[in-house]
Short mmCIF file of C-alpha atoms and ligand atoms in Angstrom, two decimals:
data_model
loop_
_atom_site.label_atom_id
_atom_site.label_comp_id
_atom_site.label_asym_id
_atom_site.label_seq_id
_atom_site.Cartn_x
_atom_site.Cartn_y
_atom_site.Cartn_z
CA UNK X 24 27.78 225.87 126.43
CA UNK X 25 30.23 224.27 128.79
CA UNK X 26 32.30 221.16 129.96
CA UNK X 27 30.32 217.76 130.99
CA UNK X 28 31.07 217.72 134.56
CA UNK X 29 32.28 214.09 136.57
CA UNK X 30 32.19 213.81 140.21
CA UNK X 31 33.51 211.49 142.12
CA UNK X 32 34.45 211.42 145.77
CA UNK X 33 38.34 211.15 145.07
CA UNK X 34 40.40 209.36 142.34
CA UNK X 35 38.14 206.44 141.11
CA UNK X 36 36.23 209.00 138.89
CA UNK X 37 39.34 209.20 136.97
CA UNK X 38 38.37 205.48 135.20
CA UNK X 39 34.94 206.37 134.75
CA UNK X 40 36.13 209.68 132.87
CA UNK X 41 38.95 207.74 131.25
CA UNK X 42 36.49 205.95 129.20
CA UNK X 43 34.35 209.30 128.12
CA UNK X 44 37.87 210.45 126.88
CA UNK X 45 38.42 207.50 125.02
CA UNK X 46 35.02 207.11 123.49
CA UNK X 47 34.12 210.95 122.84
CA UNK X 48 37.51 212.91 122.71
CA UNK X 49 35.77 216.01 121.06
CA UNK X 50 34.18 216.88 124.12
CA UNK X 51 35.42 218.87 127.36
CA UNK X 52 35.03 217.50 130.49
CA UNK X 53 35.30 219.42 134.57
CA UNK X 54 36.33 216.57 136.49
CA UNK X 55 35.79 217.07 140.28
CA UNK X 56 37.52 214.99 143.07
CA UNK X 57 35.78 216.13 146.80
CA UNK X 58 39.18 214.47 148.06
CA UNK X 59 39.23 216.47 151.38
CA UNK X 60 35.95 214.52 152.05
CA UNK X 61 36.26 211.04 150.83
CA UNK X 62 36.02 208.40 151.05
CA UNK X 63 31.92 208.71 150.62
CA UNK X 64 31.69 204.82 151.26
CA UNK X 65 31.09 204.95 154.74
CA UNK X 66 28.98 207.81 154.93
CA UNK X 67 25.51 208.30 156.11
CA UNK X 68 22.61 208.82 153.38
CA UNK X 69 22.22 212.45 154.75
CA UNK X 70 26.12 213.14 154.34
CA UNK X 71 26.53 211.61 151.29
CA UNK X 72 23.51 213.71 149.71
CA UNK X 73 24.82 216.95 151.23
CA UNK X 74 28.24 216.27 149.37
CA UNK X 75 27.08 215.26 146.35
CA UNK X 76 24.29 218.40 146.05
CA UNK X 77 27.41 220.76 146.97
CA UNK X 78 29.60 219.25 144.27
CA UNK X 79 26.38 219.58 141.67
CA UNK X 80 25.67 222.99 142.46
CA UNK X 81 29.26 224.15 141.97
CA UNK X 82 29.84 222.22 138.84
CA UNK X 83 26.46 224.40 137.31
CA UNK X 84 28.29 227.42 138.78
CA UNK X 85 31.66 226.23 136.46
CA UNK X 86 28.87 226.33 133.89
CA UNK X 87 28.31 222.32 133.01
CA UNK X 88 25.31 221.88 131.46
CA UNK X 89 25.22 217.92 132.18
CA UNK X 90 27.24 216.74 135.62
CA UNK X 91 27.56 212.75 135.68
CA UNK X 92 28.07 211.34 139.24
CA UNK X 93 31.04 209.23 138.66
CA UNK X 94 30.86 207.42 141.91
CA UNK X 95 28.70 204.43 143.08
CA UNK X 96 27.75 205.72 146.27
CA UNK X 97 27.05 209.11 145.00
CA UNK X 98 24.87 207.68 142.43
CA UNK X 99 23.19 205.08 144.57
CA UNK X 100 22.40 207.28 147.33
CA UNK X 101 22.09 210.83 145.99
CA UNK X 102 20.75 211.04 142.82
CA UNK X 103 17.67 210.26 142.88
CA UNK X 104 17.09 213.24 145.58
CA UNK X 105 18.89 215.50 143.47
CA UNK X 106 17.11 214.71 140.31
CA UNK X 107 13.73 214.65 141.33
CA UNK X 108 13.59 217.42 144.47
CA UNK X 109 16.68 220.24 143.61
CA UNK X 110 17.02 219.94 140.15
CA UNK X 111 13.91 221.26 139.23
CA UNK X 112 14.40 224.00 141.32
CA UNK X 113 17.97 225.08 141.04
CA UNK X 114 17.93 224.74 137.30
CA UNK X 115 15.30 222.43 135.26
CA UNK X 116 17.34 223.05 131.82
CA UNK X 117 20.34 221.01 133.28
CA UNK X 118 21.12 217.35 134.01
CA UNK X 119 22.18 215.16 136.37
CA UNK X 120 23.42 211.60 135.75
CA UNK X 121 24.47 208.41 137.74
CA UNK X 122 26.12 205.02 136.72
CA UNK X 123 24.02 202.46 138.10
CA UNK X 124 21.59 202.58 135.55
CA UNK X 125 24.00 202.12 132.05
CA UNK X 126 25.16 199.42 134.21
CA UNK X 127 22.07 197.82 135.08
CA UNK X 128 20.83 198.02 131.11
CA UNK X 129 23.87 195.79 130.07
CA UNK X 130 22.86 192.89 132.66
CA UNK X 131 19.91 191.00 130.54
CA UNK X 132 22.89 190.09 127.71
CA UNK X 133 25.28 189.00 130.13
CA UNK X 134 23.41 186.83 132.60
CA UNK X 135 22.53 183.33 131.78
CA UNK X 136 21.57 181.72 135.21
CA UNK X 137 19.99 185.40 135.89
CA UNK X 138 22.48 185.24 139.54
CA UNK X 139 24.18 188.06 139.42
CA UNK X 140 26.71 189.22 142.25
CA UNK X 141 27.45 192.71 143.25
CA UNK X 142 30.39 194.29 145.01
CA UNK X 143 30.29 197.64 146.38
CA UNK X 144 31.32 199.92 149.07
CA UNK X 145 29.18 199.61 152.48
CA UNK X 146 26.88 202.85 151.35
CA UNK X 147 25.85 201.48 147.86
CA UNK X 148 25.07 197.50 149.47
CA UNK X 149 23.08 199.28 151.92
CA UNK X 150 21.09 201.75 150.11
CA UNK X 151 19.96 198.91 148.10
CA UNK X 152 20.02 200.72 144.98
CA UNK X 153 21.47 198.40 142.93
CA UNK X 154 18.97 195.72 143.36
CA UNK X 155 15.94 197.79 143.09
CA UNK X 156 17.12 199.00 139.55
CA UNK X 157 17.77 195.76 138.60
CA UNK X 158 14.64 194.72 139.55
CA UNK X 159 12.83 197.29 137.80
CA UNK X 160 14.03 196.14 134.57
CA UNK X 161 14.39 192.41 135.23
CA UNK X 162 12.60 190.82 137.86
CA UNK X 163 13.47 187.24 137.35
CA UNK X 164 17.65 188.45 138.13
CA UNK X 165 18.62 187.59 141.74
CA UNK X 166 21.22 189.48 142.81
CA UNK X 167 23.28 189.23 146.10
CA UNK X 168 25.07 191.77 147.15
CA UNK X 169 28.54 192.05 149.51
CA UNK X 170 30.51 195.34 150.94
CA UNK X 171 34.11 195.08 150.44
CA UNK X 172 35.07 197.62 152.89
CA UNK X 173 39.03 197.14 152.53
CA UNK X 174 39.11 197.31 148.89
CA UNK X 175 39.09 201.17 148.72
CA UNK X 176 41.92 201.38 151.29
CA UNK X 177 44.22 198.95 149.43
CA UNK X 178 44.19 200.55 146.15
CA UNK X 179 44.57 204.12 147.91
CA UNK X 180 47.43 202.62 149.78
CA UNK X 181 49.10 201.16 146.51
CA UNK X 182 48.45 197.71 147.51
CA UNK X 183 46.07 196.11 145.00
CA UNK X 184 49.16 193.80 143.83
CA UNK X 185 50.16 192.31 146.93
CA UNK X 186 49.59 189.39 148.10
CA UNK X 187 47.77 191.15 151.19
CA UNK X 188 44.89 191.94 148.48
CA UNK X 189 44.54 188.93 147.54
CA UNK X 190 43.61 187.98 150.85
CA UNK X 191 40.94 190.29 151.07
CA UNK X 192 40.04 189.74 147.22
CA UNK X 193 39.37 186.34 147.73
CA UNK X 194 37.44 186.73 151.55
CA UNK X 195 34.77 188.52 149.94
CA UNK X 196 34.65 186.81 146.89
CA UNK X 197 34.11 183.63 148.79
CA UNK X 198 31.81 185.05 150.86
CA UNK X 199 29.56 185.89 148.04
CA UNK X 200 29.84 182.47 146.01
CA UNK X 201 28.87 180.33 149.50
CA UNK X 202 25.73 182.36 149.69
CA UNK X 203 24.81 181.89 145.57
CA UNK X 204 27.27 179.69 143.92
CA UNK X 205 24.58 180.11 140.55
CA UNK X 206 26.17 183.91 139.87
CA UNK X 207 27.56 183.97 136.64
CA UNK X 208 27.93 187.76 136.71
CA UNK X 209 29.91 189.97 138.82
CA UNK X 210 29.62 193.72 138.85
CA UNK X 211 32.19 196.16 140.17
CA UNK X 212 30.16 198.67 141.33
CA UNK X 213 32.76 200.82 142.62
CA UNK X 214 35.48 203.15 141.14
CA UNK X 215 38.00 201.58 142.85
CA UNK X 216 37.58 197.68 141.71
CA UNK X 217 38.78 197.68 138.22
CA UNK X 218 42.43 198.40 139.79
CA UNK X 219 42.10 195.29 141.77
CA UNK X 220 40.69 193.01 138.41
CA UNK X 221 43.90 190.60 137.98
CA UNK X 222 43.56 189.59 142.05
CA UNK X 223 39.81 189.32 141.96
CA UNK X 224 40.26 186.95 138.29
CA UNK X 225 42.15 185.14 140.52
CA UNK X 226 39.30 184.05 143.00
CA UNK X 227 35.63 183.60 141.00
CA UNK X 228 35.06 180.40 138.46
CA UNK X 229 36.18 180.43 134.85
CA UNK X 230 32.58 181.07 134.00
CA UNK X 231 31.98 183.94 135.96
CA UNK X 232 31.54 187.53 133.66
CA UNK X 233 33.40 190.40 135.50
CA UNK X 234 31.74 193.65 134.88
CA UNK X 235 33.59 196.88 134.78
CA UNK X 236 31.57 200.24 134.12
CA UNK X 237 33.76 203.04 132.49
CA UNK X 238 33.05 201.34 128.77
CA UNK X 239 29.50 200.88 129.54
CA UNK X 240 28.52 204.02 131.25
CA UNK X 241 31.10 206.14 127.95
CA UNK X 242 28.35 204.02 125.84
CA UNK X 243 25.50 205.06 127.55
CA UNK X 244 26.67 208.61 127.61
CA UNK X 245 27.10 208.41 123.85
CA UNK X 246 23.64 207.33 123.36
CA UNK X 247 22.37 210.08 125.86
CA UNK X 248 23.93 213.16 123.63
CA UNK X 249 22.61 211.46 120.13
CA UNK X 250 19.44 211.01 122.03
CA UNK X 251 19.14 214.49 123.49
CA UNK X 252 20.50 216.75 120.74
CA UNK X 253 19.16 219.91 122.72
CA UNK X 254 21.67 219.00 125.28
CA UNK X 255 24.45 218.00 123.59
CA UNK X 256 24.14 221.61 121.28
CA UNK X 257 25.17 222.84 124.79
CA UNK X 258 28.48 220.33 125.68
CA UNK X 259 31.90 222.48 124.44
CA UNK X 260 33.58 220.76 121.97
CA UNK X 261 37.49 221.46 122.14
CA UNK X 262 38.57 217.97 123.89
CA UNK X 263 40.15 219.81 126.91
CA UNK X 264 39.61 218.19 130.12
CA UNK X 265 40.62 220.51 133.22
CA UNK X 266 40.63 218.69 136.89
CA UNK X 267 39.54 220.00 140.26
CA UNK X 268 40.26 218.66 143.20
CA UNK X 269 39.13 219.41 147.44
CA UNK X 270 42.37 218.64 148.82
CA UNK X 271 45.73 219.47 147.93
CA UNK X 272 46.37 219.48 144.65
CA UNK X 273 50.03 217.62 144.96
CA UNK X 274 48.87 214.72 146.36
CA UNK X 275 46.22 214.46 143.82
CA UNK X 276 48.57 214.44 141.04
CA UNK X 277 50.94 212.22 142.67
CA UNK X 278 48.05 210.09 143.22
CA UNK X 279 46.28 210.15 139.90
CA UNK X 280 48.42 208.52 137.73
CA UNK X 281 47.42 205.17 139.95
CA UNK X 282 44.02 205.57 138.11
CA UNK X 283 44.66 207.07 134.99
CA UNK X 284 47.01 207.13 132.21
CA UNK X 285 49.46 210.03 131.51
CA UNK X 286 50.19 213.72 134.09
CA UNK X 287 47.11 215.34 135.06
CA UNK X 288 47.48 218.88 136.40
CA UNK X 289 45.04 219.44 139.05
CA UNK X 290 43.61 222.83 140.67
CA UNK X 291 42.68 223.32 144.36
CA UNK X 292 38.95 224.55 145.10
CA UNK X 293 36.92 224.94 148.01
CA UNK X 294 32.94 223.72 147.28
N1 LIG D 318 34.06 206.46 144.42
C1 LIG D 318 33.69 205.35 145.50
C2 LIG D 318 32.51 204.60 144.33
O1 LIG D 318 32.97 204.41 143.63
C3 LIG D 318 34.85 204.71 146.42
C4 LIG D 318 35.54 205.62 146.93
C5 LIG D 318 34.66 206.20 148.43
O2 LIG D 318 34.32 205.47 149.30
O3 LIG D 318 34.66 207.66 148.68
O4 LIG D 318 31.18 203.77 145.30
#
């Protein structure tokens, strides 16, 4: 038995982990942020894949039977290869899941116009993974994607409530809605974007539903564990979370409060 591994390129996955802790408090979690190599959003396929694979191997070595990639860029660029190529050789009894699929599955009930906007990092948008997944499940939905490269740095610099943030939020949203004014549902496809939600609300038409991922992914994990009792039995349940980072722990502890509530104590590790 072991904890559920939760991986992100840095701090952003804490927003997803918090939803897990709220919805499934009985489980143990092992969070790993690759802060030394963040951001992933602007990196190539190969590099995101290699870094993510290293992180998954590490979390397996720490006893996690199940790893959730709580990072959109890693889920978009690395998940499929890891599931199909690496996992069968590494350990077919373990599982790696991402956060795209639960987000995509929820769309059917949310969009009426069948026009959906996707906001994400350059990597997530360039990968085309969201439109591919959406069209597999719901071929009638049209997706317009927009990369928002300034949004992660704004959050990481603590500027997400500033006028500067409003400027860049409006800029990208205006560009998106100019391409398709029929969009009625907007996916915040990056772990950092929920922190900009107050600003985002100011610049989207009122009819638009803003889709954040934490609760959707937590619901989906709950459902997965119910459908897979053999995996559920392997997940330890003491309600304990441990935090790991590849950067200096002090830096992580100082920044973590931007992304989650409560004080976090973290250990530095080498992958
Ligand atoms: N966690 C990443 C994501 O959700 C954003 C931060 C990064 O670029 O590494 O795409």
